[in-house]
Amino acid sequence: MHVEDLIDQMGAFGRYQMLVTSLALGPVIATAWSLLSMSFSSVVPDWWCVTLGSGVANLTRDSPLYKYCPDEASKANGTAIACTRVYAQGVRTVVTEWDLVCEKSWVTSTVTSIQMAGVLTGALLAGQSADLWGRRTINFGFTALMIVANLVAALSVAWQMYAVTMFFIGLSCGVVLVVGIQMAVECTGAKWRTVHAAIPFWQTGVAVFALFSYLLEDWQHLHFASAAIYSPLVLGWIILPESVRWLATQNRLEDAEKAVETIARYNRCPKPTNALAKLRMVAEEAKHEATGAARKYTYLDVYRSWKMFRRSLCSNVIWFSSALVFYVISLGVQKLSFNLYLNIFLIGCADIPCTFLSFYLTRTCFGRRWAAASFYFLTCACCIGIVIASVTATEENKGAVMNYLAIAAKLCLGGGWDVMTVFSTEIYPTVIRSLGYGASSAFARIGGIVAPFIALMTDNLVLPYSAMSVLMLLSGACALLLPETRLVAMEDLIIVKTCTSDVSDVMLPCADVSENSLPTLYNEKNKSDEVHVRL
């Protein structure tokens, strides 16, 4: 509460917050490139298995050599055709680079999952490291690693080397996606937190990726372009100070006071006269919470109490489901009708309208819970529509109908995930915010690991979209189980509260009590006074 007061005095969303939003969330644009790169790099262009001595002038899709792969039986009895694979000119992907078809067709899905495993590792690493060493150092340090990893990926000489570099690209993406939003939200007033989700950084990245994929049509050039986009953003490490909230909880009062001065200078406001006093109060409370020791929080603290466990579990389920559905739709654009690049562009831009709608809804009495739940229920309806269309629609209309429904599902999903991006940061205090958000992001990456096998390993859309509709229905229900956080000040510490009522599960003002005095305060005879953790 103390830091929240300082932010309101210096400007809830002024020039400084705009600068932090641009530099901390700007890398998300290039992150979209990196995470969707396999949507282009895994494309299999037309190819033929050309026999020795035959020409390549009259190769057509009607040829028996078109995408011909000898099976094991023909290899065993010697009837397999001896041929060399020839790919259509124009598009250069990792498939054409290392001949990843037939017996190597599994490689592209595996590389994508390896990348998602890197994102999972990065999300877990970010949650712990950002709470230990600060937001700024971790965020911009891994932004620099992203640049190096993209350059090395572009210079890969074998698919095994490329898979390793994609792991480190995923690792960097996982860190940036977790820590960047923390930097932006922690310096913004309660009324303006959702603005960070309303700015379409990710959507812009996807749309620009589609444009560059169409113009370049070369997987190496795309990695070089991604590295170039990242480069200017590293300057944020020099320009921006560390998070005031994090510095105060770490008892680095001198650095925290300098950060306050920086914010006031950028926002052209006088430095609050009580700044040092409020920062010292946060530091003392943090020291008291740690019972005099320099306590290091871990992921166990995210699930320690029942209420925190319930909130974290609901958030984890939502993020897992959102990522799985997002990547199944995005990676499955090759199976949709129309042009590949147009599909990527439309899927990237589809949720921009819902991004602004989510910003409006979360700032009104609709709140976070119902806004997120509504978007997920609508996504569920779209997935059910795709299942019905794939079974009942005529061949003439099936492609167009399913395309429109997939874009609509992506649109609604984007709105729900935008709400959760901010919502998932607000339910945690500063001391475990990165841990809690990192845990949810890690579950999202598990969904991302599973998604490629669902999207690329089957042509039947009925079962995948049936499962996705169930997940979206479950996500909507989980969103309604989370506490409403609209206009509620974010906590900096794990504060224990006592309340006489918790019927609505809304964060209501309660009396502060010490965590150490909890056993003596809890009265078994007075069941109306429920003791719970205010997170």
XYZ file of C-alpha atoms in Angstrom:
535
model
C 0.000 0.000 0.000
C 2.841 2.427 0.794
C 4.456 2.207 -2.648
C 1.017 2.418 -4.258
C 0.523 5.783 -2.516
C 3.856 7.046 -3.852
C 2.981 6.029 -7.406
C -0.355 7.846 -7.196
C 1.391 10.985 -5.952
C 3.936 10.949 -8.800
C 1.450 10.049 -11.535
C -0.333 6.732 -12.012
C 0.470 6.619 -15.724
C 2.763 9.405 -16.859
C 5.759 9.747 -19.149
C 7.851 7.374 -17.057
C 5.247 4.608 -17.159
C 4.946 5.066 -20.920
C 8.717 4.706 -21.281
C 8.787 1.568 -19.124
C 5.892 0.091 -21.078
C 7.700 0.699 -24.377
C 11.090 -0.664 -23.317
C 9.976 -3.487 -21.017
C 7.156 -4.798 -23.211
C 8.697 -3.856 -26.569
C 10.649 -7.148 -26.705
C 7.294 -8.951 -26.831
C 7.066 -7.910 -30.500
C 10.205 -9.866 -31.369
C 9.214 -12.619 -28.940
C 6.146 -13.223 -31.098
C 8.492 -13.679 -34.062
C 10.584 -16.194 -32.189
C 7.740 -18.274 -30.798
C 5.881 -18.402 -34.110
C 8.962 -18.835 -36.293
C 8.256 -22.536 -36.696
C 4.879 -21.677 -38.244
C 6.919 -20.639 -41.283
C 10.118 -22.634 -40.784
C 8.225 -25.939 -40.571
C 6.290 -25.365 -43.789
C 6.736 -28.241 -46.221
C 6.737 -26.884 -49.792
C 5.885 -29.050 -52.772
C 8.506 -31.670 -53.437
C 9.078 -34.706 -55.638
C 11.140 -37.804 -55.317
C 12.945 -37.596 -58.698
C 14.481 -40.764 -60.080
C 18.050 -40.789 -61.300
C 18.363 -39.609 -64.871
C 14.856 -38.127 -65.112
C 14.213 -34.440 -65.667
C 12.488 -31.966 -63.394
C 10.767 -29.835 -66.028
C 7.354 -31.509 -66.014
C 6.868 -32.260 -62.332
C 3.279 -31.771 -61.203
C 1.164 -32.643 -58.185
C -0.426 -35.421 -60.218
C 2.899 -37.176 -60.608
C 3.303 -40.470 -58.686
C 6.609 -39.092 -57.448
C 4.901 -36.136 -55.750
C 5.734 -36.390 -52.015
C 6.595 -40.045 -52.498
C 8.011 -41.752 -49.406
C 8.972 -45.440 -49.715
C 7.441 -47.493 -46.911
C 9.273 -50.074 -44.878
C 7.775 -52.976 -46.838
C 8.975 -51.667 -50.191
C 12.407 -51.070 -48.714
C 12.532 -54.610 -47.409
C 11.493 -56.336 -50.641
C 13.550 -54.031 -52.865
C 10.620 -52.408 -54.705
C 11.242 -48.923 -53.358
C 12.052 -46.319 -56.005
C 15.567 -44.942 -55.771
C 15.200 -41.181 -56.083
C 16.418 -37.789 -54.964
C 14.080 -35.224 -53.388
C 13.629 -31.969 -55.277
C 11.799 -29.066 -53.617
C 9.790 -26.320 -55.274
C 11.648 -23.054 -55.651
C 10.741 -19.878 -53.801
C 10.375 -20.773 -50.135
C 13.393 -21.726 -48.028
C 12.557 -23.372 -44.704
C 14.352 -25.715 -42.327
C 12.517 -28.544 -44.083
C 14.199 -27.759 -47.404
C 17.491 -26.935 -45.663
C 17.917 -30.337 -44.022
C 15.464 -32.527 -45.982
C 13.042 -33.007 -43.068
C 10.403 -35.153 -44.764
C 9.485 -38.826 -44.775
C 11.639 -40.553 -42.165
C 12.639 -37.126 -40.733
C 9.171 -35.583 -40.698
C 9.091 -35.800 -36.902
C 11.935 -33.318 -36.548
C 9.910 -30.106 -37.021
C 7.396 -30.990 -34.287
C 10.251 -32.011 -32.030
C 12.137 -28.736 -32.603
C 8.986 -26.771 -31.817
C 8.498 -28.718 -28.595
C 12.162 -28.219 -27.691
C 11.631 -24.492 -28.123
C 8.566 -24.643 -25.876
C 10.590 -26.600 -23.312
C 13.019 -23.677 -23.362
C 10.139 -21.258 -22.776
C 8.998 -23.414 -19.849
C 12.493 -23.383 -18.367
C 12.712 -19.639 -18.886
C 9.381 -19.024 -17.155
C 10.465 -21.024 -14.112
C 13.896 -19.393 -14.101
C 12.403 -15.906 -14.440
C 10.043 -16.347 -11.506
C 12.869 -17.145 -9.090
C 15.641 -14.995 -10.536
C 13.570 -11.805 -10.924
C 12.537 -11.979 -7.273
C 16.140 -12.592 -6.216
C 18.133 -10.275 -8.499
C 15.602 -7.748 -9.724
C 13.380 -7.145 -12.708
C 15.567 -4.880 -14.820
C 18.750 -6.975 -14.862
C 16.939 -10.202 -15.689
C 14.630 -8.724 -18.323
C 17.258 -6.908 -20.363
C 19.970 -9.500 -19.764
C 17.864 -12.164 -21.429
C 16.860 -9.718 -24.145
C 20.558 -9.581 -25.035
C 20.707 -13.389 -24.964
C 17.779 -13.444 -27.408
C 19.790 -11.406 -29.903
C 22.767 -13.761 -29.708
C 20.585 -16.889 -29.927
C 18.810 -15.645 -33.072
C 22.132 -14.898 -34.759
C 23.475 -18.358 -33.922
C 20.223 -19.982 -35.094
C 20.534 -18.268 -38.460
C 24.054 -19.693 -38.822
C 23.133 -23.270 -37.853
C 24.714 -25.978 -40.017
C 22.534 -28.914 -38.877
C 19.046 -29.369 -37.505
C 20.480 -30.618 -34.206
C 22.361 -27.337 -33.780
C 19.244 -25.422 -34.759
C 17.210 -27.308 -32.131
C 19.694 -26.312 -29.412
C 19.588 -22.648 -30.413
C 15.783 -22.757 -30.487
C 15.874 -23.959 -26.877
C 17.850 -20.866 -25.863
C 15.555 -18.644 -27.909
C 12.632 -20.200 -26.048
C 14.474 -19.758 -22.747
C 14.904 -16.031 -23.408
C 11.289 -15.685 -24.540
C 10.054 -17.321 -21.345
C 12.001 -14.868 -19.196
C 11.002 -11.778 -21.186
C 7.305 -12.679 -21.196
C 7.293 -13.103 -17.411
C 9.489 -10.226 -16.225
C 8.548 -7.508 -18.722
C 4.936 -7.295 -17.570
C 6.116 -7.204 -13.938
C 8.252 -4.142 -14.608
C 5.373 -2.340 -16.288
C 2.614 -3.218 -13.814
C 4.654 -2.527 -10.660
C 5.218 1.128 -11.571
C 1.619 1.832 -12.640
C -1.342 2.959 -10.554
C -4.284 0.646 -9.925
C -6.587 2.445 -12.359
C -4.199 2.065 -15.301
C -2.754 -1.437 -14.906
C -4.862 -2.964 -17.663
C -3.474 -0.512 -20.214
C -0.421 -2.769 -20.549
C -2.580 -5.598 -21.844
C -4.494 -3.203 -24.123
C -1.392 -2.235 -26.125
C -1.111 -4.921 -28.843
C 2.622 -5.655 -28.667
C 2.147 -9.380 -29.272
C -0.436 -8.900 -31.999
C 1.802 -6.402 -33.754
C 4.676 -8.861 -33.606
C 2.595 -11.625 -35.163
C 1.286 -9.343 -37.936
C 4.762 -8.007 -38.758
C 6.130 -11.573 -38.685
C 3.571 -12.567 -41.313
C 4.571 -9.601 -43.481
C 8.299 -10.320 -43.241
C 7.734 -14.048 -43.826
C 5.924 -13.163 -47.035
C 8.633 -10.714 -48.153
C 11.708 -12.716 -47.172
C 10.554 -16.351 -47.520
C 13.800 -17.432 -45.898
C 14.147 -18.856 -42.386
C 17.675 -17.476 -41.933
C 16.716 -13.937 -42.899
C 13.826 -14.047 -40.438
C 16.211 -14.826 -37.569
C 18.515 -11.990 -38.610
C 15.545 -9.607 -38.711
C 14.427 -10.747 -35.264
C 17.867 -10.014 -33.817
C 17.847 -6.576 -35.440
C 14.493 -5.685 -33.868
C 15.695 -6.672 -30.403
C 18.940 -4.677 -30.493
C 17.653 -1.150 -29.620
C 15.608 -2.487 -26.703
C 18.728 -3.444 -24.728
C 19.187 0.287 -24.076
C 16.417 -0.036 -21.497
C 18.947 -1.515 -19.088
C 20.823 1.804 -19.155
C 17.824 4.148 -19.150
C 15.428 2.555 -16.646
C 15.976 2.141 -12.890
C 15.055 -0.992 -10.980
C 11.487 -1.524 -9.736
C 10.785 0.660 -6.696
C 8.604 -2.046 -5.168
C 11.326 -4.672 -5.468
C 14.045 -2.348 -4.126
C 11.940 -1.460 -1.093
C 11.221 -5.093 -0.212
C 14.960 -5.814 -0.509
C 15.776 -2.989 1.946
C 17.785 -1.109 -0.704
C 16.365 2.222 0.398
C 18.991 4.439 -1.222
C 18.448 2.884 -4.641
C 14.683 2.957 -4.135
C 14.773 6.648 -3.305
C 16.823 7.353 -6.434
C 14.270 5.414 -8.476
C 11.491 7.555 -6.960
C 13.416 10.681 -7.960
C 13.725 9.332 -11.515
C 9.993 8.654 -11.759
C 9.146 12.109 -10.416
C 11.566 13.757 -12.845
C 10.171 11.945 -15.879
C 6.586 12.675 -14.839
C 7.490 16.308 -14.036
C 6.155 16.001 -10.517
C 7.785 16.956 -7.224
C 9.322 14.117 -5.276
C 6.935 13.110 -2.458
C 8.222 14.481 0.844
C 7.290 11.257 2.645
C 8.943 8.984 0.059
C 11.780 7.749 2.241
C 9.462 7.194 5.198
C 7.064 5.067 3.158
C 9.910 3.084 1.589
C 11.357 2.464 5.043
C 7.965 1.205 6.236
C 7.905 -1.342 3.391
C 11.459 -2.413 4.225
C 10.628 -2.812 7.911
C 7.509 -4.833 7.134
C 9.530 -7.049 4.822
C 12.130 -7.572 7.527
C 9.429 -8.346 10.070
C 7.775 -10.831 7.709
C 11.103 -12.602 7.281
C 11.395 -12.713 11.111
C 14.718 -10.959 11.020
C 16.295 -13.232 8.410
C 16.858 -12.545 4.753
C 14.067 -14.840 3.616
C 14.243 -16.187 0.094
C 10.849 -17.034 -1.335
C 10.360 -20.099 -3.504
C 7.589 -21.580 -5.611
C 6.293 -23.344 -2.495
C 5.134 -19.965 -1.200
C 2.872 -19.631 -4.229
C 0.942 -22.731 -3.127
C 1.475 -22.652 0.652
C -1.953 -21.513 1.920
C -5.277 -22.925 0.744
C -6.514 -19.649 -0.706
C -3.231 -19.076 -2.497
C -3.267 -22.660 -3.739
C -6.773 -22.225 -5.145
C -5.905 -18.983 -6.916
C -2.663 -20.360 -8.304
C -4.330 -23.565 -9.474
C -7.073 -21.634 -11.289
C -4.512 -19.335 -12.887
C -2.354 -22.304 -13.925
C -5.276 -24.105 -15.562
C -6.269 -20.964 -17.480
C -2.752 -20.299 -18.750
C -2.204 -23.930 -19.777
C -5.477 -24.009 -21.702
C -4.943 -20.592 -23.301
C -1.484 -21.484 -24.584
C -2.534 -24.868 -25.904
C -5.491 -23.448 -27.824
C -3.465 -20.458 -29.077
C -0.634 -22.557 -30.486
C -2.896 -25.251 -31.925
C -4.710 -22.542 -33.907
C -1.500 -20.652 -34.814
C 0.594 -23.695 -35.742
C -2.356 -25.218 -37.570
C -2.668 -22.343 -40.037
C -1.155 -24.595 -42.714
C -4.306 -26.730 -42.561
C -6.667 -23.768 -42.818
C -7.964 -22.407 -46.095
C -6.489 -19.359 -47.887
C -2.846 -18.271 -47.962
C -0.391 -19.225 -45.200
C 0.875 -15.666 -44.691
C -2.635 -14.231 -44.756
C -3.732 -16.760 -42.146
C -0.847 -15.826 -39.836
C -1.593 -12.128 -40.345
C -5.321 -12.544 -39.680
C -4.732 -14.710 -36.614
C -2.279 -12.102 -35.312
C -4.643 -9.195 -35.882
C -7.835 -11.020 -34.967
C -7.698 -10.338 -31.242
C -6.749 -6.634 -31.486
C -10.424 -5.540 -31.262
C -10.900 -7.737 -28.194
C -7.707 -6.294 -26.714
C -9.323 -2.868 -26.582
C -12.632 -4.392 -25.504
C -10.924 -6.193 -22.621
C -9.336 -2.898 -21.553
C -12.773 -1.272 -21.436
C -14.497 -4.137 -19.631
C -11.844 -4.516 -16.937
C -12.051 -0.799 -16.123
C -15.840 -0.913 -15.657
C -18.013 -2.685 -13.135
C -17.655 -5.796 -15.321
C -14.299 -6.379 -13.648
C -11.512 -8.893 -14.262
C -13.341 -12.104 -13.442
C -16.391 -11.745 -15.644
C -14.415 -10.184 -18.494
C -12.025 -13.165 -18.625
C -14.783 -15.733 -18.143
C -16.944 -14.246 -20.905
C -14.100 -14.330 -23.410
C -13.304 -17.966 -22.597
C -16.937 -19.051 -22.859
C -17.141 -17.409 -26.296
C -13.930 -19.199 -27.345
C -15.525 -22.467 -26.248
C -18.535 -21.742 -28.450
C -16.285 -21.066 -31.462
C -14.383 -24.329 -30.962
C -17.668 -26.220 -30.811
C -18.684 -24.453 -34.023
C -15.510 -25.678 -35.746
C -16.282 -29.247 -34.701
C -19.815 -28.980 -36.060
C -18.641 -27.336 -39.302
C -15.979 -29.979 -39.929
C -18.664 -32.680 -39.775
C -21.727 -31.057 -41.345
C -20.509 -28.303 -43.715
C -20.222 -28.975 -47.434
C -16.814 -29.220 -49.028
C -17.381 -25.923 -50.836
C -18.054 -23.960 -47.663
C -16.151 -25.949 -45.060
C -12.787 -24.197 -45.493
C -14.183 -20.671 -45.294
C -16.500 -21.417 -42.358
C -13.761 -23.072 -40.332
C -11.371 -20.226 -41.134
C -13.806 -17.629 -39.842
C -14.554 -19.637 -36.718
C -10.835 -20.183 -36.034
C -10.195 -16.449 -36.323
C -13.185 -15.746 -34.053
C -11.858 -18.265 -31.506
C -8.445 -16.613 -31.624
C -10.091 -13.206 -31.212
C -12.005 -14.231 -28.075
C -9.034 -16.160 -26.688
C -6.824 -13.108 -27.115
C -9.266 -10.987 -25.142
C -9.349 -13.472 -22.276
C -5.580 -13.895 -22.202
C -5.086 -10.111 -22.210
C -7.214 -9.887 -19.085
C -5.275 -12.722 -17.438
C -1.934 -11.077 -18.238
C -2.696 -8.317 -15.749
C -5.050 -10.322 -13.542
C -2.358 -12.920 -12.795
C 0.044 -10.233 -11.576
C -2.487 -8.555 -9.299
C -3.308 -11.601 -7.177
C 0.282 -11.890 -5.920
C 2.310 -9.571 -3.639
C 5.623 -8.115 -4.804
C 7.759 -10.621 -2.885
C 6.324 -13.569 -4.864
C 4.769 -11.805 -7.865
C 7.359 -13.060 -10.337
C 7.165 -16.522 -8.813
C 3.378 -16.663 -9.120
C 3.314 -15.215 -12.600
C 6.227 -17.440 -13.589
C 4.373 -20.531 -12.384
C 1.343 -19.659 -14.521
C 3.585 -18.917 -17.478
C 5.314 -22.264 -16.970
C 1.977 -24.058 -17.244
C 1.339 -22.111 -20.428
C 4.599 -23.439 -21.829
C 3.567 -26.993 -20.991
C 0.530 -26.314 -23.128
C 2.863 -24.989 -25.806
C 4.930 -28.174 -25.676
C 1.854 -30.330 -26.194
C 0.309 -28.098 -28.871
C 2.663 -28.883 -31.823
C 1.859 -32.585 -31.686
C -1.854 -31.799 -31.688
C -1.592 -29.197 -34.450
C 0.893 -30.896 -36.773
C 0.456 -34.617 -36.212
C -3.162 -35.054 -37.303
C -5.462 -33.785 -40.043
C -8.616 -34.586 -38.090
C -9.915 -31.404 -36.436
C -12.853 -32.935 -34.558
C -10.986 -34.418 -31.595
C -8.534 -31.507 -31.039
C -11.224 -28.841 -31.127
C -13.561 -30.920 -28.959
C -10.854 -31.112 -26.297
C -10.110 -27.408 -26.717
C -13.771 -26.496 -26.179
C -13.730 -28.394 -22.866
C -10.550 -26.605 -21.798
C -12.044 -23.211 -22.629
C -15.186 -24.025 -20.639
C -13.009 -25.034 -17.684
C -10.959 -21.834 -18.022
C -14.068 -19.688 -17.859
C -15.164 -21.459 -14.682
C -11.705 -21.029 -13.130
C -11.732 -17.303 -13.920
C -14.911 -16.929 -11.873
C -13.195 -18.570 -8.888
C -10.472 -15.906 -8.747
C -10.882 -12.822 -6.512
C -11.845 -9.533 -8.135
C -8.913 -7.056 -8.184
C -10.330 -4.040 -9.997
C -9.165 -0.817 -8.291
C -7.562 -2.836 -5.472
C -4.053 -1.766 -4.449
C -1.433 -4.450 -5.080
C 0.248 -5.828 -1.982
C 4.005 -5.774 -1.561
C 4.218 -8.354 1.224
C 2.446 -11.538 2.284
C 0.108 -9.942 4.796
C -2.230 -12.009 6.913
C -5.700 -10.535 7.386
C -8.787 -11.401 9.402
C -12.215 -10.939 7.908
C -15.706 -11.683 9.152
C -16.968 -12.528 5.682
C -15.516 -13.944 2.533
C -18.702 -14.828 0.699
C -17.910 -12.948 -2.496
C -14.187 -13.750 -2.447
C -13.486 -10.088 -3.201
C -10.460 -8.458 -1.591
C -12.080 -6.404 1.197
C -10.258 -4.204 3.709
C -9.379 -6.255 6.774
C -7.347 -5.794 9.907
C -3.611 -6.356 9.530
C -2.064 -8.979 11.752
C 1.395 -10.413 11.934
C 2.095 -13.778 10.370
C 3.935 -14.738 13.564
C 0.888 -13.993 15.720
C -1.461 -16.057 13.568
C -1.642 -19.080 15.951
C -2.697 -16.898 18.899
C -5.220 -14.927 16.870
C -7.044 -17.898 15.475
C -9.890 -18.719 17.801
C -11.442 -22.129 17.318
C -14.525 -20.974 19.211
C -15.251 -18.104 16.845
C -15.849 -19.730 13.502
C -17.133 -16.484 11.950
C -13.653 -14.957 11.979
C -11.784 -16.610 9.138
C -8.031 -16.121 8.969
C -6.600 -16.152 5.464
C -3.712 -14.801 3.474
C -4.439 -11.539 1.653
C -2.610 -11.995 -1.649
